[in-house]
Tab-separated table of C-alpha atoms and ligand atoms in Angstrom:
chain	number	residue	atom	x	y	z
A	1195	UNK	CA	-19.682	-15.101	0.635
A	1196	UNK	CA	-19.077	-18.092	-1.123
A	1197	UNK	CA	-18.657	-21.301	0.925
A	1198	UNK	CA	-16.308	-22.652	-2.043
A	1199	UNK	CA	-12.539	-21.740	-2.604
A	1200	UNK	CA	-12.913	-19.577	-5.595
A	1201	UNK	CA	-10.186	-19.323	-7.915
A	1202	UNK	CA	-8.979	-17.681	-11.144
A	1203	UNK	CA	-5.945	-18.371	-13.259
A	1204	UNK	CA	-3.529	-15.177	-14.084
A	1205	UNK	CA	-4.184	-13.665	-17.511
A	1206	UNK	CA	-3.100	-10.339	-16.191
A	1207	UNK	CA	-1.267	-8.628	-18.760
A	1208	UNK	CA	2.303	-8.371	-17.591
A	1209	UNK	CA	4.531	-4.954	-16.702
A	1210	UNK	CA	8.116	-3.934	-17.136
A	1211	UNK	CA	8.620	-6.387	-14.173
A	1212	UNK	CA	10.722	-3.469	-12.318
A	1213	UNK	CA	10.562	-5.109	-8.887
A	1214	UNK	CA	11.605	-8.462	-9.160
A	1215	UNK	CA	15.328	-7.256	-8.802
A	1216	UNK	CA	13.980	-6.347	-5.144
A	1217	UNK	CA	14.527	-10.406	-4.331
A	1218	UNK	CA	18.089	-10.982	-6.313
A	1219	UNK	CA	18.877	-13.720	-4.503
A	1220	UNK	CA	22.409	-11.421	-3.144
A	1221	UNK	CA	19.870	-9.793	-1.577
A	1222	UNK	CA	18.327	-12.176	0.417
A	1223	UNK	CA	22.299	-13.621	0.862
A	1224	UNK	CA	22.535	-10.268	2.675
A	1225	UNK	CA	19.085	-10.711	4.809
A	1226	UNK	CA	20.436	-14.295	6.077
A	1227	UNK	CA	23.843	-13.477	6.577
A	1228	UNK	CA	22.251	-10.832	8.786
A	1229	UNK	CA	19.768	-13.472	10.732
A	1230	UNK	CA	22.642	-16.093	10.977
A	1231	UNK	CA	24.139	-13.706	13.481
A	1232	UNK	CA	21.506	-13.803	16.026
A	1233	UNK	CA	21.939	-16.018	18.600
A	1234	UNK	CA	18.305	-17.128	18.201
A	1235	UNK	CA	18.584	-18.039	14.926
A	1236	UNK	CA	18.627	-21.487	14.077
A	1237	UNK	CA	17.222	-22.640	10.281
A	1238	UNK	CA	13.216	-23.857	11.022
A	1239	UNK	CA	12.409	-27.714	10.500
A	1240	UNK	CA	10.811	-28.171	6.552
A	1241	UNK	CA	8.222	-31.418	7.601
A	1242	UNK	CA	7.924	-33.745	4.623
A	1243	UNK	CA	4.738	-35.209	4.802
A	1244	UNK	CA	4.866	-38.556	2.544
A	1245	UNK	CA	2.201	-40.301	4.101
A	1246	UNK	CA	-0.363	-37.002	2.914
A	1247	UNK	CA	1.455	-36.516	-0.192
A	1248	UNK	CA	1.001	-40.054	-1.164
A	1249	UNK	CA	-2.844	-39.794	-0.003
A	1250	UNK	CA	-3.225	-37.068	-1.566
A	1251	UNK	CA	-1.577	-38.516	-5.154
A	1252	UNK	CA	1.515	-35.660	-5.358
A	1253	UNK	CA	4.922	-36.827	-5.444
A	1254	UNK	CA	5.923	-34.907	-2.312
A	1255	UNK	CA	4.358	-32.497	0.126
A	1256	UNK	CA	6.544	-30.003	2.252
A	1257	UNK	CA	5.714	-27.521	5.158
A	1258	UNK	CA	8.020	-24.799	6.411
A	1259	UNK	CA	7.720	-24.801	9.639
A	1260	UNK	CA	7.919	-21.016	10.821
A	1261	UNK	CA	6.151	-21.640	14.621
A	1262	UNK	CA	9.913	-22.498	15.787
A	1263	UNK	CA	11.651	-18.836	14.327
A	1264	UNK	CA	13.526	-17.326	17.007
A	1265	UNK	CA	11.013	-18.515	19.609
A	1266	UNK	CA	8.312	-15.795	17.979
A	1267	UNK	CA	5.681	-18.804	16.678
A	1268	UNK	CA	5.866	-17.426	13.184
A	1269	UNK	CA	8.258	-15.759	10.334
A	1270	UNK	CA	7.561	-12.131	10.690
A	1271	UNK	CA	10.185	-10.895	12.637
A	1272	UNK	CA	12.523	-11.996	9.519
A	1273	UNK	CA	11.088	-9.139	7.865
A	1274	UNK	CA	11.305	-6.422	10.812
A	1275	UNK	CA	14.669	-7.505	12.049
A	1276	UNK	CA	16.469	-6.659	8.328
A	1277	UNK	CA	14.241	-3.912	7.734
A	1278	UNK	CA	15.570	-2.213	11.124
A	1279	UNK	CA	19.039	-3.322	10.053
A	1280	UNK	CA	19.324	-2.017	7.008
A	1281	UNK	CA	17.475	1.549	8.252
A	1282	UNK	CA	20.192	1.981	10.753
A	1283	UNK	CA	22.961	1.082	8.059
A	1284	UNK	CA	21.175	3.252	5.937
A	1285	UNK	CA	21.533	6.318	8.569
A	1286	UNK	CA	24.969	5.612	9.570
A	1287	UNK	CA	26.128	5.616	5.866
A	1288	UNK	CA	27.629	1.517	6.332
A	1289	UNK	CA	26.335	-1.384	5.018
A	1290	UNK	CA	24.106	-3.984	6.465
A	1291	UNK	CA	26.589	-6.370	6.239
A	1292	UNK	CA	28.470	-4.661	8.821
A	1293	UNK	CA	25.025	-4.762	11.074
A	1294	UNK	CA	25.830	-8.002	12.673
A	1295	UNK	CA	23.835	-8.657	16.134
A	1296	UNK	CA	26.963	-8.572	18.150
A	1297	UNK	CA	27.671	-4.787	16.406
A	1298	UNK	CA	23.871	-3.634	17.279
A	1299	UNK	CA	23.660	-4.923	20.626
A	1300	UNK	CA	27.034	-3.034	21.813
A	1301	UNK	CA	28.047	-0.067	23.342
A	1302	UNK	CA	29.963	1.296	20.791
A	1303	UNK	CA	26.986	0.988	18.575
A	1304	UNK	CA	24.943	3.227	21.108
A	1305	UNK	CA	27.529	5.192	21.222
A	1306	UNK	CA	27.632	5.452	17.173
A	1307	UNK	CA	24.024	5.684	16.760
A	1308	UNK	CA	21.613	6.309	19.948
A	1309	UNK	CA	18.086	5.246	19.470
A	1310	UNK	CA	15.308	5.664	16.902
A	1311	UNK	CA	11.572	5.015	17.525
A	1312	UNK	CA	9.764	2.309	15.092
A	1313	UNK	CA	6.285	2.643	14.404
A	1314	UNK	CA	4.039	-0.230	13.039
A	1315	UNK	CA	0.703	-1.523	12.756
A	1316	UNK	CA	-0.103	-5.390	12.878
A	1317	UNK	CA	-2.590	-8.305	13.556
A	1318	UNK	CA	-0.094	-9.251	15.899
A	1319	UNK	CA	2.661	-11.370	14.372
A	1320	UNK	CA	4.559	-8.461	12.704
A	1321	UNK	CA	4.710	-6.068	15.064
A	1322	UNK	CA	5.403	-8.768	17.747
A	1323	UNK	CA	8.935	-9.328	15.251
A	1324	UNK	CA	9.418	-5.282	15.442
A	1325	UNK	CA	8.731	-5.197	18.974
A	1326	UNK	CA	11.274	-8.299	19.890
A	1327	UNK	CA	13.723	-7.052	17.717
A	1328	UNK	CA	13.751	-3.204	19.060
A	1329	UNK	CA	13.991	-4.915	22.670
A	1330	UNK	CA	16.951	-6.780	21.345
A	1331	UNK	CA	18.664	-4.045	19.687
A	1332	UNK	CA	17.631	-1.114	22.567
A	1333	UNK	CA	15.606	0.372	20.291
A	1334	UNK	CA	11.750	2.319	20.859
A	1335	UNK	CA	8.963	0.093	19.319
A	1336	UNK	CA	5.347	1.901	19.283
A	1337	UNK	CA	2.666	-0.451	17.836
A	1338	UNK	CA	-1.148	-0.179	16.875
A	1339	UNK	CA	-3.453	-3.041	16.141
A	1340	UNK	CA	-6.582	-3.386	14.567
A	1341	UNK	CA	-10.208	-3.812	16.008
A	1342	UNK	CA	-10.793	-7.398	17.424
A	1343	UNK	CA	-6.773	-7.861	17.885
A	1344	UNK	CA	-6.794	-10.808	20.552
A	1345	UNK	CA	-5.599	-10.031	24.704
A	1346	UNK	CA	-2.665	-13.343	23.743
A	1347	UNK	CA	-1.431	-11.310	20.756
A	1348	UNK	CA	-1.316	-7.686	22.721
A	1349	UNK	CA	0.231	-9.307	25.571
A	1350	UNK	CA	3.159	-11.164	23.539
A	1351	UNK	CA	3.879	-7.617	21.989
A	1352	UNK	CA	3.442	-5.481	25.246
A	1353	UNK	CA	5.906	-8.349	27.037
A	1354	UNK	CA	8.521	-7.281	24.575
A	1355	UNK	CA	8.707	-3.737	26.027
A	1356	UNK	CA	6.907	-1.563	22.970
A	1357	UNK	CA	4.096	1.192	23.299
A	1358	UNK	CA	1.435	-0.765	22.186
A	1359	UNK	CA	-2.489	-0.286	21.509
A	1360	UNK	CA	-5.821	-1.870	19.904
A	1361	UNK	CA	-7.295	0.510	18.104
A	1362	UNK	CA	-11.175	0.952	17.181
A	1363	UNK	CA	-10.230	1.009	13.049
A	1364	UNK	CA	-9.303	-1.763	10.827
A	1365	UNK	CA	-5.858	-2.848	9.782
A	1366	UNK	CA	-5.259	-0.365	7.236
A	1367	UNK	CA	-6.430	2.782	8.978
A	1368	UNK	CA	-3.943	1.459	11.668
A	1369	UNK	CA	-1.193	1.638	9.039
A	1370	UNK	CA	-2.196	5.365	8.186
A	1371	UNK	CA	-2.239	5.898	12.064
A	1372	UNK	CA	1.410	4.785	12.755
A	1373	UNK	CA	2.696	6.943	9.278
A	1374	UNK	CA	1.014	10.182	11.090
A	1375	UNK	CA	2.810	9.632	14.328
A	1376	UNK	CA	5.607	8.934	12.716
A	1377	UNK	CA	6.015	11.625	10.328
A	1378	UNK	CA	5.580	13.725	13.925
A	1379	UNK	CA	7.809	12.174	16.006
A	1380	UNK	CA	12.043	12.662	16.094
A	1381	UNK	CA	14.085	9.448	14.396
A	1382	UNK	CA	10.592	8.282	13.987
A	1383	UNK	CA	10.811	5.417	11.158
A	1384	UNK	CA	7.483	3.236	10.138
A	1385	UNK	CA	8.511	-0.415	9.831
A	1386	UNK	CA	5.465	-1.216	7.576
A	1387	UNK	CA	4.839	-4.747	6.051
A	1388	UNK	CA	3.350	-3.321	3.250
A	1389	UNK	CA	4.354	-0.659	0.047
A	1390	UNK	CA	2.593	2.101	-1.232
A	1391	UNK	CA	2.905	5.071	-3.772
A	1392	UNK	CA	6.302	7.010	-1.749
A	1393	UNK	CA	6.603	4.227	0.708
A	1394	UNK	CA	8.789	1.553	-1.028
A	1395	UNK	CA	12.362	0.930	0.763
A	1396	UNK	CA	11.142	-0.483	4.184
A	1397	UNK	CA	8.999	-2.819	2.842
A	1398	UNK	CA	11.822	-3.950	0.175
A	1399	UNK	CA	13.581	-4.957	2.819
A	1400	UNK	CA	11.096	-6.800	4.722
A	1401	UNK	CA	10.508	-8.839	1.534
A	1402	UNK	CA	14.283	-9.309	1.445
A	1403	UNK	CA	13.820	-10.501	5.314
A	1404	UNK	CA	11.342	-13.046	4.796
A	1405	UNK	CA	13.268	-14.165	1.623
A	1406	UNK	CA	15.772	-16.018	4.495
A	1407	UNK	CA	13.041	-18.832	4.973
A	1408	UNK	CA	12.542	-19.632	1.094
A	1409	UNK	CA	16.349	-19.640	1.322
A	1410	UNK	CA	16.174	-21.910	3.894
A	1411	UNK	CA	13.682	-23.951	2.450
A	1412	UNK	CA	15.387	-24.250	-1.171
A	1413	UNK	CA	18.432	-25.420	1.072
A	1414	UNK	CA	16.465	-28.116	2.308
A	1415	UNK	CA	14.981	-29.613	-0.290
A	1416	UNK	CA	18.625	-30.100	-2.335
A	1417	UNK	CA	19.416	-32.095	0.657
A	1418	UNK	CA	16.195	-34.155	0.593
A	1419	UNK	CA	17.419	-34.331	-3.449
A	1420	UNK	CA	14.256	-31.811	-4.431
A	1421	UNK	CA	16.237	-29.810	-6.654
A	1422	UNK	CA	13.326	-27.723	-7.360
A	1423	UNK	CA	9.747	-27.680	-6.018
A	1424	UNK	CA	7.067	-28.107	-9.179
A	1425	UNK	CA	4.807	-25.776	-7.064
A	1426	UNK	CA	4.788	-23.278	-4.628
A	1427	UNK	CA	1.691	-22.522	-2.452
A	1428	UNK	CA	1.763	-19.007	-0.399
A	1429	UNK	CA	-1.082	-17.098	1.732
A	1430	UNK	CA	-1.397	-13.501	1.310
A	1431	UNK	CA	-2.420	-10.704	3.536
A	1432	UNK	CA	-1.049	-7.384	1.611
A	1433	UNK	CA	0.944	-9.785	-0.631
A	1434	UNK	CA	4.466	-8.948	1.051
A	1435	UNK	CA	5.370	-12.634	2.196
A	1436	UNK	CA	3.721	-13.888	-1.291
A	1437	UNK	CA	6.280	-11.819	-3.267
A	1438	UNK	CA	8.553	-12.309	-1.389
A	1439	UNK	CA	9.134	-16.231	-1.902
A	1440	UNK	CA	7.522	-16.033	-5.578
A	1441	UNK	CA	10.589	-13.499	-6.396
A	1442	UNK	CA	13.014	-15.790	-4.819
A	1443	UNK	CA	12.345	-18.548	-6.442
A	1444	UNK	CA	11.321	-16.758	-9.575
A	1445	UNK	CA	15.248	-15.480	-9.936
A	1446	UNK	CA	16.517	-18.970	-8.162
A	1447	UNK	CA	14.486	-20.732	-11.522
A	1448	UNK	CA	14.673	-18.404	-14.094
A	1449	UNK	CA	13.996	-20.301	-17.115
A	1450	UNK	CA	11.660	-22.678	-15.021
A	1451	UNK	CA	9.843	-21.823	-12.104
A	1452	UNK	CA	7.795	-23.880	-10.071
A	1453	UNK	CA	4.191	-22.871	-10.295
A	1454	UNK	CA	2.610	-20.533	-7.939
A	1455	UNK	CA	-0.526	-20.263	-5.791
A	1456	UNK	CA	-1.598	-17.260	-4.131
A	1457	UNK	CA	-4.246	-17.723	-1.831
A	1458	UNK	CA	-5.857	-15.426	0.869
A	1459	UNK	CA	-8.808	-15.441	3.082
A	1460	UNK	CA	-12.304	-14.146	1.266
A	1461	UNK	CA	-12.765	-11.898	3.151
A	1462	UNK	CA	-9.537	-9.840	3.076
A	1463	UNK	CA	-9.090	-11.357	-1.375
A	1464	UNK	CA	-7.209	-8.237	-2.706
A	1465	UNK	CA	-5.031	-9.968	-4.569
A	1466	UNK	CA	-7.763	-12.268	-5.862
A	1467	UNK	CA	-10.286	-9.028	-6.906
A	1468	UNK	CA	-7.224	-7.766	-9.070
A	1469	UNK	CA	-6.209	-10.914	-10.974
A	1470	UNK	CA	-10.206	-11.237	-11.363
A	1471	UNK	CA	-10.163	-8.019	-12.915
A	1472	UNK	CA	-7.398	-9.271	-15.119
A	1473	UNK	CA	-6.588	-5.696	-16.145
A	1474	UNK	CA	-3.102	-5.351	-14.621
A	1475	UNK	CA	-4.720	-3.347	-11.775
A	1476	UNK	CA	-4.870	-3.694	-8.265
A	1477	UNK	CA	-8.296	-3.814	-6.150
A	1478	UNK	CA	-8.953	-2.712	-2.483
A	1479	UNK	CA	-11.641	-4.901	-0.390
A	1480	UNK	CA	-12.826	-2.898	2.372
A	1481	UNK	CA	-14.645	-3.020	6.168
A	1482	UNK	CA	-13.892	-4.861	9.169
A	1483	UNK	CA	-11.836	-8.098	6.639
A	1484	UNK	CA	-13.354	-10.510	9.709
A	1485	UNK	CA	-11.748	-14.455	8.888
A	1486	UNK	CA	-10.170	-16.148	11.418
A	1487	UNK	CA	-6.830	-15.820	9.194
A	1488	UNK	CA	-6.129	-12.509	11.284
A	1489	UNK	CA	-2.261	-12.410	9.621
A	1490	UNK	CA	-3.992	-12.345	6.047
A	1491	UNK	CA	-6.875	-10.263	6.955
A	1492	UNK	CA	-5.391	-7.088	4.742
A	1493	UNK	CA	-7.532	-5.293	2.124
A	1494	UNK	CA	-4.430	-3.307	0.543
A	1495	UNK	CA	-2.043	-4.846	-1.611
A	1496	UNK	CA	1.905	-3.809	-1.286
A	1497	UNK	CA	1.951	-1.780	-4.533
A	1498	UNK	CA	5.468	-4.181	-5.295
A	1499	UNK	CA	4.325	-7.246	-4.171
A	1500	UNK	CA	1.277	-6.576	-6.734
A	1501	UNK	CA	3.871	-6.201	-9.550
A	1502	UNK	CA	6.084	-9.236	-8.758
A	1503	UNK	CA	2.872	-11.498	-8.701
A	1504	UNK	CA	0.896	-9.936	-11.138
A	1505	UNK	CA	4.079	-10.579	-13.638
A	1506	UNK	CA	5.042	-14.546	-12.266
A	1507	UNK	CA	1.844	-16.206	-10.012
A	1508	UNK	CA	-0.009	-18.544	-11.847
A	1509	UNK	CA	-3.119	-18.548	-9.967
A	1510	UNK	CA	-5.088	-16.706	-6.847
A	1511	UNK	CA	-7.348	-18.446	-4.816
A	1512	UNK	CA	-9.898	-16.953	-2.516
A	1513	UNK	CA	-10.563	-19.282	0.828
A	1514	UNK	CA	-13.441	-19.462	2.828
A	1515	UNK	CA	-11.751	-19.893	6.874
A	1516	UNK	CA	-12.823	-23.993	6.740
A	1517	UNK	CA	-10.392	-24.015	4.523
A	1518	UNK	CA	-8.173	-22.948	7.434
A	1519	UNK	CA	-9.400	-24.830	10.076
A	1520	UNK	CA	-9.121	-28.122	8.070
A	1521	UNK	CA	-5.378	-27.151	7.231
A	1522	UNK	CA	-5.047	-27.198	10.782
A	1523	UNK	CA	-6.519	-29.890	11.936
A	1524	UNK	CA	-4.670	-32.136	9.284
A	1525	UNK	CA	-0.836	-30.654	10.280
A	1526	UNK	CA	-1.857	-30.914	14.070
A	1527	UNK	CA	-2.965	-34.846	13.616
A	1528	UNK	CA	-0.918	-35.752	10.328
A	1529	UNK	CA	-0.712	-39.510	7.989
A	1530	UNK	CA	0.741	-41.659	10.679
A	1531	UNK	CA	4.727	-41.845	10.313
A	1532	UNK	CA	4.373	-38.088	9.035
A	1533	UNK	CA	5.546	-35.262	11.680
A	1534	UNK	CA	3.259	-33.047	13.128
A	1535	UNK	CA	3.339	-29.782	12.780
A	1536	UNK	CA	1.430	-27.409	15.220
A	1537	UNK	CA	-0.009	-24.274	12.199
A	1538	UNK	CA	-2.048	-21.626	13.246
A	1539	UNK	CA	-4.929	-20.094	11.101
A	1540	UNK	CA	-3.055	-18.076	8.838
A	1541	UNK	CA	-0.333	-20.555	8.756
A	1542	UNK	CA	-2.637	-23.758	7.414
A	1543	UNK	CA	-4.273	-22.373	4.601
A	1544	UNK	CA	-2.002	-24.351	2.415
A	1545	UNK	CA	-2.593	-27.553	3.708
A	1546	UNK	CA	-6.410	-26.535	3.882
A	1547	UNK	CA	-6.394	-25.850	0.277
A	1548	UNK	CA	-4.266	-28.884	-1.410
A	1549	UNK	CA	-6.354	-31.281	0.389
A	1550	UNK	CA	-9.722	-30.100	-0.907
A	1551	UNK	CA	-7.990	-29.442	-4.754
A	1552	UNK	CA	-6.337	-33.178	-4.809
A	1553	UNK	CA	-9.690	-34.748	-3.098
A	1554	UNK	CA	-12.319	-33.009	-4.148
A	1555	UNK	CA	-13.673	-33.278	-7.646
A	1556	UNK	CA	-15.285	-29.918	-7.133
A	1557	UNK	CA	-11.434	-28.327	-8.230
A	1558	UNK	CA	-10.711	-30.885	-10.611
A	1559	UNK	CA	-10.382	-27.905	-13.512
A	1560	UNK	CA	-8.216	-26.582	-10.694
A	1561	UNK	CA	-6.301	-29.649	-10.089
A	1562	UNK	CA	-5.574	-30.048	-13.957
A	1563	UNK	CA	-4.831	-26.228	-14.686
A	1564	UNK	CA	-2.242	-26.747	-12.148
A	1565	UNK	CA	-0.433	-30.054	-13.525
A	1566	UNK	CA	-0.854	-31.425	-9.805
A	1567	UNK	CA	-0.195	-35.152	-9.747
A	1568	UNK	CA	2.045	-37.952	-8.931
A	1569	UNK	CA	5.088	-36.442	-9.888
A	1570	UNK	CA	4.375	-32.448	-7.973
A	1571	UNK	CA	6.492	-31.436	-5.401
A	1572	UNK	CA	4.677	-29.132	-3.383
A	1573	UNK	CA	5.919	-26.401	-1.399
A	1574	UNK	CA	3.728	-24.917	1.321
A	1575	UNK	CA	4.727	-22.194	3.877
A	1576	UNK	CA	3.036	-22.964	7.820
A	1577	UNK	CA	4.141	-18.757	8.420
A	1578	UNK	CA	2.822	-19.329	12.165
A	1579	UNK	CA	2.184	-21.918	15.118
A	1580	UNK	CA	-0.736	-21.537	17.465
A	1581	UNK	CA	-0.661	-17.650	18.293
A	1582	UNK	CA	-3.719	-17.532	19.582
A	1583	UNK	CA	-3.596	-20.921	21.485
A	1584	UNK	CA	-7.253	-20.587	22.602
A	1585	UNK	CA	-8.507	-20.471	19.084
A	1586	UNK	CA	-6.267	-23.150	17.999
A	1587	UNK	CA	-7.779	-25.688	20.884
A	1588	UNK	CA	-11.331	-24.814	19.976
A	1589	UNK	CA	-10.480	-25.621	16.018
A	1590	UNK	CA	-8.203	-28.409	16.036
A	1591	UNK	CA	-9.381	-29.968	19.072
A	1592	UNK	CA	-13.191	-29.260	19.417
A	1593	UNK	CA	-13.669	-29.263	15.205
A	1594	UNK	CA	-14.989	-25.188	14.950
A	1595	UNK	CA	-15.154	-23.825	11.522
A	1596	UNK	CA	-15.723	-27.568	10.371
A	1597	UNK	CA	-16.787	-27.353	6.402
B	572	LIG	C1	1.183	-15.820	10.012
B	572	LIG	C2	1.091	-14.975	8.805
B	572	LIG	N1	1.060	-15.555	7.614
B	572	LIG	C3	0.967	-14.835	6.479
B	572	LIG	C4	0.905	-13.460	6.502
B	572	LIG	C5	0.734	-12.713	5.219
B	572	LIG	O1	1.778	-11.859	4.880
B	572	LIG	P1	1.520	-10.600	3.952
B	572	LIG	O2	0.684	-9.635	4.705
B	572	LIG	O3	2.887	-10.125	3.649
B	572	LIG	O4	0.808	-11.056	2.745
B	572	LIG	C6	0.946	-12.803	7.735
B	572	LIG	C7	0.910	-11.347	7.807
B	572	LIG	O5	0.863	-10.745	8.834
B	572	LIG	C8	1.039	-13.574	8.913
B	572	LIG	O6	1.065	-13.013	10.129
């Protein structure tokens, strides 16, 4: 594997663009208006990081900060929480808007609907949102997770009251795992993160789910008089998340959209293979996907998440895990005057990856294909905090995975 980030600009022919509709901005409307009524919810800090942007020679530099959502350490359970929402609206014939957290967590509502059982596979973050929000909600939460799934990430799941299991398969066969026992078990629902061929609603609405943060984040930057980021970085695992804020800003921009940057881990770079390809496609990578970026380690793309990106990302990057590690390090000890911001390894590739593209003149074609300069405003998404808190000592403090 390459020790470089490799990269390749989209000339994927485009398609009909069917799925973009999936992130009308009503719909997210409906996926925060469903959040707002938790009474965890409060909207996560955006860090603006002027000393680094100023380093780095961009006009401004941004990071979502998801390690403060609902106390979870990353943005997943956005996704999980509407998903389950919109299900059980779904099966009671009412709309999600009705589906406030004050309705689901009542006795009427058990006495209107009872109790289905969610099934999921995850590194950890996702199916740590399904579990927390079927412990919220007094619903069943059964959850597998792949080979080499760390004892911090089973144990935050497990302490949320689902089934829960490591498995000896990768991430994928867990996915096929959960649809079997699913497809067995009464009101048994899979809560995937990802799309394929037949399995297309759920994961809609997860999309719509994590569309709350771009909301969020669009939010902030009018008040920080940002009216619109120039570009947009986002990691990718099966592409869900990736879509997910591409589409949103995609419809909030219309006639001009910032430009976006898919990146993902190389050894889980799905997305990357297909735009390589450049046929419209997309490509599967395959075996055990080991990177330290265990939320993007995902050989599958979401079959709708392909389409939105294949039709509006500009380019796909494919990042060794330094890249990572030095994302982390340089949220964890920012520019002085800049605020820290504490990103775990799936949650810093952005950082990881604008730092070596503005510094080093190894991705200066990069740097120039992307119109980065003094006058970018750069978007970048941290999607977790330290989840596995050993890991995250041992890179930002210690210096593993150093370039
Ligand atoms: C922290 C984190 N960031 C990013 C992602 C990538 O999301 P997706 O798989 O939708 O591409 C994940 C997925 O689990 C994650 O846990």
């Amino acid at each position: 594997m390459s020790e470089k980030i490799e990269w390749v600009l989209n000339r994927m022919p485009g398609s009909d663009d069917a799925q973009l509709v999936v992130m009308a901005l009503e719909n997210v409307e409906k996926a925060k208006a469903f959040h707002r009524t938790f009474p965890q919810y409060g909207v996560t800090p955006l860090a603006k990081l002027d000393g680094m942007a100023a380093r780095l020679g961009l006009g401004g530099l941004y990071v979502k900060d998801e390690s403060y959502r609902f106390g979870l350490n990353a943005f997943k359970v956005l996704g999980g929480s509407f998903a389950m929402a919109r299900y059980i609206a779904q099966e009671m014939g009412r709309d999600v808007s009705e589906m406030t957290y004050d309705y689901l967590t009542s006795d009427q509502f058990r006495e209107d609907f009872g109790q289905a059982t969610f099934f999921t596979a995850t590194d950890g973050n996702h199916g740590r949102g399904v579990a927390w929000a079927a412990n919220k909600l007094h619903q069943r939460a059964v959850v597998h997770m792949p080979k080499g799934s760390t004892k911090t990430r089973f144990d935050n799941i497990a302490r949320e009251g689902a089934e829960v299991t490591i498995e000896e398969v990768n991430y994928d066969d867990c996915v096929r795992m959960a649809a079997a026992e699913a497809a067995q078990t009464e009101h048994g629902v899979v809560v995937q993160d990802t799309a394929w061929e037949g399995y297309e609603e759920i994961p809609s609405w997860i999309m719509q789910g994590y569309g709350t943060m771009a909301a969020e984040a669009a939010e902030q930057l009018r008040t920080l008089e940002v009216n619109r980021p120039t570009h947009v970085f986002v990691q990718a695992g099966v592409g869900s998340l990736a879509s997910s804020m591409v589409g949103f800003f995609a419809n909030l921009f219309p006639t001009c959209p910032p430009k976006f940057v898919i990146m993902e881990a190389a050894a889980a770079d799905c997305l990357y293979q297909g735009a390589k390809a450049a046929d419209g496609n997309p490509r599967v990578v395959g075996g055990d996907l080991k990177t330290i970026m265990a939320g993007l380690a995902c050989g599958e793309p979401n079959t709708i998440g392909w389409d939105i990106l294949r039709n509006h990302a500009d380019a796909f990057l494919s990042c060794p895990d330094w890249v990572a590690a030095n994302g982390m390090r340089r949220l964890a000890a920012p520019v002085k005057g800049d605020p820290s911001v504490t990103s775990g390894e799936s949650g810093a590739v952005g950082m990881g990856v604008i730092d070596a593209i503005m510094s080093d003149s190894a991705y200066a074609e990069l740097r120039e294909a992307l119109e980065l300069d003094g006058s970018s405003q750069v978007l970048l998404f941290s999607t977790e905090g330290d989840t596995d808190p050993e890991r995250y000592a041992q890179i930002v403090w210690d210096g593993a995975w150093a370039k």
